[in-house]
Short mmCIF file of C-alpha atoms in Angstrom, two decimals:
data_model
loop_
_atom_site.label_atom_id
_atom_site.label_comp_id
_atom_site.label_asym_id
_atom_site.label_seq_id
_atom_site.Cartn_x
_atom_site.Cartn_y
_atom_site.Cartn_z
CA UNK A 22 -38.28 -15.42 9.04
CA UNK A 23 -39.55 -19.14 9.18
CA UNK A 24 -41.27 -20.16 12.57
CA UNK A 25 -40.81 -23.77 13.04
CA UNK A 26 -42.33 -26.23 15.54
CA UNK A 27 -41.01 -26.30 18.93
CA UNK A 28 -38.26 -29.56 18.87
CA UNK A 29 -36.38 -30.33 22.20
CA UNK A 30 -34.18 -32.72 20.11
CA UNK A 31 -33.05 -30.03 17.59
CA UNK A 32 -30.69 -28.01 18.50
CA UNK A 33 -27.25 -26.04 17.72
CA UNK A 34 -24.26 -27.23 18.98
CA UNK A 35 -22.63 -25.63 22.17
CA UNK A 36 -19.36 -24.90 20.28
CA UNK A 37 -21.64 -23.02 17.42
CA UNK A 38 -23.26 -20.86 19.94
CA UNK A 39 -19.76 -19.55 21.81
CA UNK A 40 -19.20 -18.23 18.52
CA UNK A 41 -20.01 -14.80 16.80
CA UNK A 42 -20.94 -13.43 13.56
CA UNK A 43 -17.98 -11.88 12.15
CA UNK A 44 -17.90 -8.23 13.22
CA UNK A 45 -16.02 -6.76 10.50
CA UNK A 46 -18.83 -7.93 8.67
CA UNK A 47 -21.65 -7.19 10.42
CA UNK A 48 -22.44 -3.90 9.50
CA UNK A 49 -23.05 -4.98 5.60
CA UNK A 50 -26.65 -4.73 5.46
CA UNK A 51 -26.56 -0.83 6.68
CA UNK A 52 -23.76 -0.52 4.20
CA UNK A 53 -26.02 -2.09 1.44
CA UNK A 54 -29.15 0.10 2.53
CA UNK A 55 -27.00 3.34 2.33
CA UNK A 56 -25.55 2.93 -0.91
CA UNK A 57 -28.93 2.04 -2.42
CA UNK A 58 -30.33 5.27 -0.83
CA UNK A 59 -27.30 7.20 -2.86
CA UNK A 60 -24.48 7.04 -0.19
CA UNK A 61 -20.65 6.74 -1.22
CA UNK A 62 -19.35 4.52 1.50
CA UNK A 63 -15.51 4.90 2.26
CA UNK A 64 -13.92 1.54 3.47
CA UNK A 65 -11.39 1.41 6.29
CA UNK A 66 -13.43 -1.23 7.52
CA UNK A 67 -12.00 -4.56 5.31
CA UNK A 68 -8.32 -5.55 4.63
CA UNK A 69 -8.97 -6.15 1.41
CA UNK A 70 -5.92 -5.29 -0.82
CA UNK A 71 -6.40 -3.09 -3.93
CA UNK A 72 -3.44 -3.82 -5.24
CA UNK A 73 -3.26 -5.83 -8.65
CA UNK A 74 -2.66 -9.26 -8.39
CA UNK A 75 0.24 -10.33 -10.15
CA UNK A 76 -0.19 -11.15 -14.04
CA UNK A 77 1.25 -14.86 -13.37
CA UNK A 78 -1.66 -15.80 -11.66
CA UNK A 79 -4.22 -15.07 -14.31
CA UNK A 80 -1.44 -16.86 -17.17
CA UNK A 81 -0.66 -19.74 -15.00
CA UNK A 82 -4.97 -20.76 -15.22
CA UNK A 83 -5.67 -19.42 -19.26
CA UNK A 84 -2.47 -21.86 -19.31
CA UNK A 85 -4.83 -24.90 -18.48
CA UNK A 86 -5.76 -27.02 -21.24
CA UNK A 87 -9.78 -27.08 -21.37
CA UNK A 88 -10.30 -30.00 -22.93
CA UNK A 89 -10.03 -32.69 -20.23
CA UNK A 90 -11.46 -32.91 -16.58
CA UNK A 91 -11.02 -30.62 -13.72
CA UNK A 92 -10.15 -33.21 -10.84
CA UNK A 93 -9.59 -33.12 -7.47
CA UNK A 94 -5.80 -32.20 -6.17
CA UNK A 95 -4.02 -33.96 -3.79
CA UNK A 96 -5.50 -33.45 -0.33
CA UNK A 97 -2.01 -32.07 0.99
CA UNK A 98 -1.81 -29.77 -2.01
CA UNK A 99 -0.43 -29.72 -5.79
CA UNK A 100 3.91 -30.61 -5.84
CA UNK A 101 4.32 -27.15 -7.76
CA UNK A 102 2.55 -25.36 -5.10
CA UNK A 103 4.19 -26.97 -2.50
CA UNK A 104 7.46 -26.61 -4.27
CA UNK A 105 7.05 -23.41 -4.56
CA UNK A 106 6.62 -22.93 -1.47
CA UNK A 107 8.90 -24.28 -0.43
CA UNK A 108 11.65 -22.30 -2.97
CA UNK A 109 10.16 -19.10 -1.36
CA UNK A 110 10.67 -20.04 2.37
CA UNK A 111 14.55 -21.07 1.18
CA UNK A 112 15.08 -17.84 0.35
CA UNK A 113 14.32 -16.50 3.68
CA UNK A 114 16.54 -18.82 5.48
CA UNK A 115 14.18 -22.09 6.36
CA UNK A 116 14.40 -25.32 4.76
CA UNK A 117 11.35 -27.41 4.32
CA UNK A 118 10.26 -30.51 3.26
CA UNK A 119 7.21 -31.21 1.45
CA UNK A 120 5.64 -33.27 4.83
CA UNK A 121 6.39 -29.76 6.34
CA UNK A 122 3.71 -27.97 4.17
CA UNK A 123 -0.37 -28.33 3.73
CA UNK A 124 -2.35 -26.47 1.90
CA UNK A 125 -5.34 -25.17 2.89
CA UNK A 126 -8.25 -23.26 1.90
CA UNK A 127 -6.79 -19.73 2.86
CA UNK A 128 -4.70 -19.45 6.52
CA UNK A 129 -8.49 -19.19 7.83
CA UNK A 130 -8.86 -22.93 7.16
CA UNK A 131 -4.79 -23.71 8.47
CA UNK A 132 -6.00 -22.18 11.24
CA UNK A 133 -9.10 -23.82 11.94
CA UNK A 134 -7.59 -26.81 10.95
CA UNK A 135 -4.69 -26.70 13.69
CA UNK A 136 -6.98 -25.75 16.35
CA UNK A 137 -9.12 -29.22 15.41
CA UNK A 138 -5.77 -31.15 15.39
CA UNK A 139 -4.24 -29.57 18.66
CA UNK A 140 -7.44 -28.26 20.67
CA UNK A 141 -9.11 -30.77 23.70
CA UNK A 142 -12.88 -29.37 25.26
CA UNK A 143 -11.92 -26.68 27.73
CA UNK A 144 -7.93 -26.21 26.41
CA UNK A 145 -6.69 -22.77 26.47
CA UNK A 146 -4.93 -20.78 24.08
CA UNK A 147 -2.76 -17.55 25.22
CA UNK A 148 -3.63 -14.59 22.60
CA UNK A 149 -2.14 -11.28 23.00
CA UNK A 150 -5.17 -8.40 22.58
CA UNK A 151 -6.59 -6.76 20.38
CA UNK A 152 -6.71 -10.05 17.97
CA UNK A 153 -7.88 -10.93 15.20
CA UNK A 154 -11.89 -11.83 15.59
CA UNK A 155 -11.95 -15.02 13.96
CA UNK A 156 -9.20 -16.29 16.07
CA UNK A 157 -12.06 -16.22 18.73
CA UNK A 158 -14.26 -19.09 16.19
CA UNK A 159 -11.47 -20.95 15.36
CA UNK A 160 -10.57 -21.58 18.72
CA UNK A 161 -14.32 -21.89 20.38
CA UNK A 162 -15.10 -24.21 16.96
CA UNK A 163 -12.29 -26.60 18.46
CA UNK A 164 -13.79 -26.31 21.99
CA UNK A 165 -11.00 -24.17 22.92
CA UNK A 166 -11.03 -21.16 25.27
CA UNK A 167 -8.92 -17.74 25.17
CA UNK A 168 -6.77 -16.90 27.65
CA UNK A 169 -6.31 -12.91 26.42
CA UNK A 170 -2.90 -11.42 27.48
CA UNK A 171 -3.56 -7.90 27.56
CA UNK A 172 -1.67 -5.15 25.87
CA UNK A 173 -2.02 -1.09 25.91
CA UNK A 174 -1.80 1.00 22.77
CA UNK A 175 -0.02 3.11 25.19
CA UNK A 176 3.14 1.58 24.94
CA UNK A 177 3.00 0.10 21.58
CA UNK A 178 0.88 -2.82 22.12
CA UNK A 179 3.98 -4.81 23.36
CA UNK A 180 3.66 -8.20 25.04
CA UNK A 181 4.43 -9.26 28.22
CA UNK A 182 7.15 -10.23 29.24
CA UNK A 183 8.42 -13.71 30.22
CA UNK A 184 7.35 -13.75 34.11
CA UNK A 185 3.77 -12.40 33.10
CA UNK A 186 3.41 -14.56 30.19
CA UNK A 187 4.03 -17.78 32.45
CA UNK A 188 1.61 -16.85 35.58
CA UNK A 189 -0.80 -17.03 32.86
CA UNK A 190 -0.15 -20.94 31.94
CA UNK A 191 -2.39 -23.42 33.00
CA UNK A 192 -2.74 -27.15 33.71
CA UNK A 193 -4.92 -26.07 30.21
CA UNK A 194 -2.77 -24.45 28.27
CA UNK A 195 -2.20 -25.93 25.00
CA UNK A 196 -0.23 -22.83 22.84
CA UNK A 197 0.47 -19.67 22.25
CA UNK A 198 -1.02 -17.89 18.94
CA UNK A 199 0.37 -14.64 18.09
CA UNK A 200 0.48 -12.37 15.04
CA UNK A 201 3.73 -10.99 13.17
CA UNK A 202 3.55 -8.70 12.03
CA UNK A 203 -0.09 -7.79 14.00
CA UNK A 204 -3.44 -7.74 13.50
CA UNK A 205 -4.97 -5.25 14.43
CA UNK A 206 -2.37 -3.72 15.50
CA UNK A 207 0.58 -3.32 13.06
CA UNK A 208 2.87 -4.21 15.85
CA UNK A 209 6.17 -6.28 14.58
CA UNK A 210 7.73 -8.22 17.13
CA UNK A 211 11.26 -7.72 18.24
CA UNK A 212 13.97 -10.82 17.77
CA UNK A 213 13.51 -10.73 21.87
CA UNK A 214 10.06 -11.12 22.14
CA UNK A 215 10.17 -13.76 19.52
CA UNK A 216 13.12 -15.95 21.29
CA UNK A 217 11.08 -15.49 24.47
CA UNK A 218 7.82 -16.77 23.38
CA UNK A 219 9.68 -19.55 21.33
CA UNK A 220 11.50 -20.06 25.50
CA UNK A 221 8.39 -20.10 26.95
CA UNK A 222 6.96 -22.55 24.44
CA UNK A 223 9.77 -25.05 24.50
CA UNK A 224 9.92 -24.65 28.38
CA UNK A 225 6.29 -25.53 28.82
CA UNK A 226 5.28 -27.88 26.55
CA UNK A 227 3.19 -25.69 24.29
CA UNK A 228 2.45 -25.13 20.58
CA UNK A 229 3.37 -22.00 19.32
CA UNK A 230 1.13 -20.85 16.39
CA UNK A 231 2.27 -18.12 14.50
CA UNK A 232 0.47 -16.32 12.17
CA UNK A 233 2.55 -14.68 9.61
CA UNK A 234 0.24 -13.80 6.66
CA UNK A 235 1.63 -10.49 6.76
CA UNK A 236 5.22 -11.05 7.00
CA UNK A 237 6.60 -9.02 4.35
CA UNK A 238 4.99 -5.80 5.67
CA UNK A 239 7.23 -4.16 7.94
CA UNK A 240 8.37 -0.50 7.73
CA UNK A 241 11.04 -0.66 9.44
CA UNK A 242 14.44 -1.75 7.58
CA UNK A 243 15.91 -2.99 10.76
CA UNK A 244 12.93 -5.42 11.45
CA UNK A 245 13.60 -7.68 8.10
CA UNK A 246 11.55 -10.78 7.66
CA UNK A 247 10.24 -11.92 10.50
CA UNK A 248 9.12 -15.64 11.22
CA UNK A 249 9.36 -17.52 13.46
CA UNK A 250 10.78 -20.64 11.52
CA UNK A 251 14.43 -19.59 11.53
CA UNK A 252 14.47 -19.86 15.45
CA UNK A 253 16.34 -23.27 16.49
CA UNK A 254 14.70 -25.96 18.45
CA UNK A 255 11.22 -25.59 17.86
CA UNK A 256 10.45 -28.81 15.36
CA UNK A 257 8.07 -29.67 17.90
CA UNK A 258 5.87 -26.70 18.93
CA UNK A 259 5.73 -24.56 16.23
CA UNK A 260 3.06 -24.14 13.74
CA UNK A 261 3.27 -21.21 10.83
CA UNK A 262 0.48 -20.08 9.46
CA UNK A 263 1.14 -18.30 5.77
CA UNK A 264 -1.42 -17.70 2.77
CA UNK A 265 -1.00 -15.79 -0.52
CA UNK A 266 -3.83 -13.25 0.42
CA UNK A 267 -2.47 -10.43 1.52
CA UNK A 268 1.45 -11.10 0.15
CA UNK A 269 0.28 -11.26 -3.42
CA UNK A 270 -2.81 -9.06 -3.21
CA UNK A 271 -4.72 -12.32 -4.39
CA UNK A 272 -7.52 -12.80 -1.65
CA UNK A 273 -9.90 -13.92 -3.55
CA UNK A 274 -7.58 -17.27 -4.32
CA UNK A 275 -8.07 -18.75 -1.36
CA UNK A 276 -4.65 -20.44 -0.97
CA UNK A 277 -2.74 -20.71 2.19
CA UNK A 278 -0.45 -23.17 4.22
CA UNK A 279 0.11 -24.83 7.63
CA UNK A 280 3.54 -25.30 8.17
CA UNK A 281 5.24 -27.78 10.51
CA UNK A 282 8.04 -30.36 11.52
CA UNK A 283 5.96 -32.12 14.31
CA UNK A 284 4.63 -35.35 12.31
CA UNK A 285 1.99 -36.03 14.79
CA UNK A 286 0.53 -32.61 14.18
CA UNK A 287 1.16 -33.09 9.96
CA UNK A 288 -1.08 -36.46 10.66
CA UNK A 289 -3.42 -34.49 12.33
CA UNK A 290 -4.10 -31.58 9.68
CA UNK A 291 -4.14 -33.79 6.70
CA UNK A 292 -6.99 -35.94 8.36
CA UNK A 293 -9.30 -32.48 8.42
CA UNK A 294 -7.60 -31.62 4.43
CA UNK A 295 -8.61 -35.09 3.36
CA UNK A 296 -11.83 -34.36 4.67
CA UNK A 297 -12.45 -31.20 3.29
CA UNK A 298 -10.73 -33.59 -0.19
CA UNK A 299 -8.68 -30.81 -1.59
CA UNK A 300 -8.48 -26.87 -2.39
CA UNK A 301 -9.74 -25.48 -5.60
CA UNK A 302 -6.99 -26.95 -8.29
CA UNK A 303 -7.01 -23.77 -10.58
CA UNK A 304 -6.42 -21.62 -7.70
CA UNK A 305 -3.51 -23.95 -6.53
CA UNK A 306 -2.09 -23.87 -10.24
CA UNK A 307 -2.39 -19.75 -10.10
CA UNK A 308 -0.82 -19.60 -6.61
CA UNK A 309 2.38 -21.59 -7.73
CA UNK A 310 2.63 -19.11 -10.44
CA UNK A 311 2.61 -16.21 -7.75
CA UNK A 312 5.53 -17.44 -5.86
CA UNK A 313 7.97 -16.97 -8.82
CA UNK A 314 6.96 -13.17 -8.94
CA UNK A 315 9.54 -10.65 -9.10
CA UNK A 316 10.83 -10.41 -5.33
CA UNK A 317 10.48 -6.36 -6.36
CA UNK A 318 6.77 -6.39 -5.96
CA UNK A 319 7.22 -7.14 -2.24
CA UNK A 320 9.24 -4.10 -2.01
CA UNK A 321 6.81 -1.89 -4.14
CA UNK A 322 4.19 -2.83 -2.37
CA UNK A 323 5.59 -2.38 0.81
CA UNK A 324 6.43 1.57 -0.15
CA UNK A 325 3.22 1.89 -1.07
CA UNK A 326 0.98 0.83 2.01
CA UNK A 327 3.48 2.93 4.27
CA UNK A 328 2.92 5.89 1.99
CA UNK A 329 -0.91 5.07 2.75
CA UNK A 330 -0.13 4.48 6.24
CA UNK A 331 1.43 8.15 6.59
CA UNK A 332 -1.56 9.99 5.36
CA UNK A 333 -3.71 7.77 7.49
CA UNK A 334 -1.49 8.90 10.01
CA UNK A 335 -1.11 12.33 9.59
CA UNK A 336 -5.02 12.71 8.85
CA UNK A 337 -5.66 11.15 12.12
CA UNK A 338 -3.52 13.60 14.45
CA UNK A 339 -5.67 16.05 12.91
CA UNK A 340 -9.30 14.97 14.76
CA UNK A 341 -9.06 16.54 18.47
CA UNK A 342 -9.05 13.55 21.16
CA UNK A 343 -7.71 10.62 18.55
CA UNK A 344 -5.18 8.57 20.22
CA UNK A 345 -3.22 5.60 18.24
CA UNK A 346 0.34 3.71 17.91
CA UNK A 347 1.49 4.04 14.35
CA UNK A 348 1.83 0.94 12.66
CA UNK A 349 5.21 -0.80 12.43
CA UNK A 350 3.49 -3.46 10.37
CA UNK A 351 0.95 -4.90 8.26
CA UNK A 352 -1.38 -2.34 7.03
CA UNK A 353 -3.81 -1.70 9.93
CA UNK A 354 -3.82 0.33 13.00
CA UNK A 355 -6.14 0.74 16.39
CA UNK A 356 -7.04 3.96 17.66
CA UNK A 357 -8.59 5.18 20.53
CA UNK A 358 -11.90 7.34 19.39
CA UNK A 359 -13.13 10.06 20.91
CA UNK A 360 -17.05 9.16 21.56
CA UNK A 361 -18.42 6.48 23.52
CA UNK A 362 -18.82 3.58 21.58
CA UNK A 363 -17.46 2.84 18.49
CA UNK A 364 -20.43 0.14 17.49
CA UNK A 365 -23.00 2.75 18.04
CA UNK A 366 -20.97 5.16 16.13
CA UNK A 367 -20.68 3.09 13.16
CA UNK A 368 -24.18 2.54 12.96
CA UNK A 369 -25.07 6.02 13.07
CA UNK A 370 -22.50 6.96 10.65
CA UNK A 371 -24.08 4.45 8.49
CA UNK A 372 -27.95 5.65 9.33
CA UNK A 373 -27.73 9.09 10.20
CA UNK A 374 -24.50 10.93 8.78
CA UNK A 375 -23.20 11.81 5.27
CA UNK A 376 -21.09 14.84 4.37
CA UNK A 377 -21.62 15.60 0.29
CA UNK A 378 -23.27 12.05 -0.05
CA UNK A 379 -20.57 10.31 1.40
CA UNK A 380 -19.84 8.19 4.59
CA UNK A 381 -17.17 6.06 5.93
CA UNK A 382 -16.87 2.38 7.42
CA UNK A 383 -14.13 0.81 10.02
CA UNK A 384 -14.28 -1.46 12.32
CA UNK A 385 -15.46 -1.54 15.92
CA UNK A 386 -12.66 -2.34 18.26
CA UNK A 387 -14.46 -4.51 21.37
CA UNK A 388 -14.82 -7.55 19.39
CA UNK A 389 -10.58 -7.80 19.18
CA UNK A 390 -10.77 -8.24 22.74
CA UNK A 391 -11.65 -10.62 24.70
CA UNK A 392 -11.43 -8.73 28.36
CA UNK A 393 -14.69 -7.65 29.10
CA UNK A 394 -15.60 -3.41 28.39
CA UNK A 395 -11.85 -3.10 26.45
CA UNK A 396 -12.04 -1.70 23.13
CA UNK A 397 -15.51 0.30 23.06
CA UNK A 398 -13.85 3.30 22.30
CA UNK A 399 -11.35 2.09 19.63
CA UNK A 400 -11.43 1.32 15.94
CA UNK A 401 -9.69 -0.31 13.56
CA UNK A 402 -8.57 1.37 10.49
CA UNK A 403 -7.27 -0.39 7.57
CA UNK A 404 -5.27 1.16 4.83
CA UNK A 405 -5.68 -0.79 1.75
CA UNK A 406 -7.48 2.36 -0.29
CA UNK A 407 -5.65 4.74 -2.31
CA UNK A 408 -3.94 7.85 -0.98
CA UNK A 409 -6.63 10.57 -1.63
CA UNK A 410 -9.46 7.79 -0.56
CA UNK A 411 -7.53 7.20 2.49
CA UNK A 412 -7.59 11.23 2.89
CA UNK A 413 -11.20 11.70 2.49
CA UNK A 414 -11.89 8.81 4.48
CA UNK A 415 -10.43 10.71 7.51
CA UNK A 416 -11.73 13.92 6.63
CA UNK A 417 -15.06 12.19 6.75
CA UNK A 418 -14.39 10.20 10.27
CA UNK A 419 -13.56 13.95 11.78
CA UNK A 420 -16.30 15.41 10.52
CA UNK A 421 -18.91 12.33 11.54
CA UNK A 422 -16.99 12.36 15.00
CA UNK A 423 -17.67 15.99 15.59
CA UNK A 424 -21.04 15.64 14.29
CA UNK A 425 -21.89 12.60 16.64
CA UNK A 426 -20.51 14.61 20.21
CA UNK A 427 -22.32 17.70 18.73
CA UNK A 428 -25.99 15.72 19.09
CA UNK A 429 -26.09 15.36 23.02
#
């Protein structure tokens, strides 16, 4: 590492320093130091979708003439992407405009971008744990605190209801961010909990952020597509966060959307996406392409990440002391872990463990909270692998598990 001169005027900025390295990430350079030693690592660790991106997307860009200029898009986003988007929230029962929609660099930058455009020094954001890390640097990034309202795995991870959610508000309280369907938790809210918080909101004077990048994951028939949009009277507070990520398998693209009716806050976010000058133009011109796949592929894909969540879950109730919710949801779930810290685990399952040259990888569970000692025990497991990895992944987290109690 360089060593440079002592400087009293150089320094890193407050808001930098509240935030963390990403801790799904952080454990890359064992990962990287194992497999060059010989180790097959098994990934529960990422929610990276192995799913094939649709065919549209790769024929909307060899579509692109190559013999001109690859310019800048329109800071809001491209009209066909917008349009499309547009189409596609139609069809679930919300009518947009094209104001209503930005595009942004992935729903990592809508969200960023909203808590620039809606976040004072020292405002407070209510954010039902175990969250999603980066919610924590979005927030801090905007000089924003969490306010954590705390749920147990016990019952579901269910959120509070409307008296507890309202002794929590503040003089500081600028919105509410939830999850729906959840991260990390696979929980899918109820049409209750959904009119409450959108009560609460209206009642208070909040904006209600709600990230729905997973929306068309739910196992349960009777839950339907959930967003928040199709509840009346919330032009003003609400702010949807979508991307084609996880829907269409198409991380990599980096394409998502803020979505809202409040024009102040549409001012706001375009300042940030006119700074930022546009997102990638062949990914926009891909992305448009996605939203006129086959609505089938939501459905296939949906069978086949609760197919992977049932051997996940079955594997699991077959390690002694395990405890978990299974997922309504999305395709991750949190459990409770036998052994007494799940960071230290994963190093040692990364430095000191293999079974037949093979390991496995999740992800620590105190960084989704942000109360103090909750979550050392737990993990979160995603299920984005195939079937028999999935299998052997658990086989593997048993047997390092047993291996790790066995030392002391």
């Amino acid at each position: 590492m360089p060593v440079y001169p002592a400087n009293k005027m150089m320094k890193i900025s407050v808001n930098a320093n509240c935030c963390e390295l990403s801790p799904i990430r952080k454990f890359h350079p064992l990962a990287v130091a194992a497999e060059q030693q010989g180790l097959r690592i098994f990934h529960l660790n990422i929610g990276q979708p192995d799913l094939p991106t649709p065919s549209a997307f790769y024929d909307a860009i060899r579509q692109v003439p190559n013999d001109g200029t690859v310019a800048y898009a329109p800071s809001p986003g491209m009209p066909e992407l917008i349009g499309a988007v547009e189409r596609y929230y139609r069809g679930i029962g919300v009518d947009l405009s094209p104001a209503d929609i930005l595009i942004t660099t992935g729903g990592s930058e809508a969200l960023l971008f909203t808590c620039l455009s809606i976040l004072d020094p020292g405002s407070e954001v209510i954010v039902p744990e175990p969250y999603y890390p980066n919610y924590a640097t979005f927030i801090r990034a905007a000089g924003g605190v969490i306010r954590p309202m705390q749920t147990q795995g016990e019952n579901g991870f269910r959120y509070a209801g409307r008296e507890e959610l309202e002794r929590m508000i503040t003089s500081k309280t600028r919105a509410i961010l939830v999850t729906n369907p959840g991260n990390p938790t696979g929980t899918v809210l109820t049409q209750g909990e959904m009119d409450m918080l959108a009560r609460v909101a209206k009642a208070h004077g909040l904006y209600l952020i709600s990230d729905e990048v997973y929306r068309e994951f739910c196992y349960d028939p009777q839950a339907g597509v959930p967003t928040m949009a199709t509840l009346p009277g919330l032009e003003e507070n609400l702010i949807v966060i979508d991307s084609v990520s996880k829907r269409f398998s198409a991380c990599g693209a980096r394409v998502g959307c803020a979505i809202t009716k409040n024009p102040l806050v549409q001012e706001a976010i375009l300042k940030f996406c006119q700074a930022r000058l546009s997102v990638a133009t062949l990914d926009q011109i891909g992305a448009a392409a996605l939203y006129d796949t086959d609505p089938s592929l939501f459905r296939q894909a949906r069978a086949e990440y609760c197919r992977r969540r049932d051997v996940v879950v079955q594997g699991l109730r077959q390690i002694p002391g395990v405890r978990f919710t299974i997922p309504q949801g999305a395709f991750y779930l949190m459990a409770a872990l036998p052994v007494d810290d799940t960071d230290k685990f994963q190093q040692w399952l990364l430095t000191e463990f293999a079974d037949q040259g093979q390991t496995v990888m999740f992800a620590p569970g105190a960084p989704f909270y942000a109360t103090e000692g909750r979550g050392v025990q737990e993990a979160r497991i995603a299920f984005v692998s195939s079937p028999p990895e999935l299998e052997r992944a658990i086989v593997l987290l048993g047997l390092g598990i047993a291996a790790y109690n066995a030392r002391r």
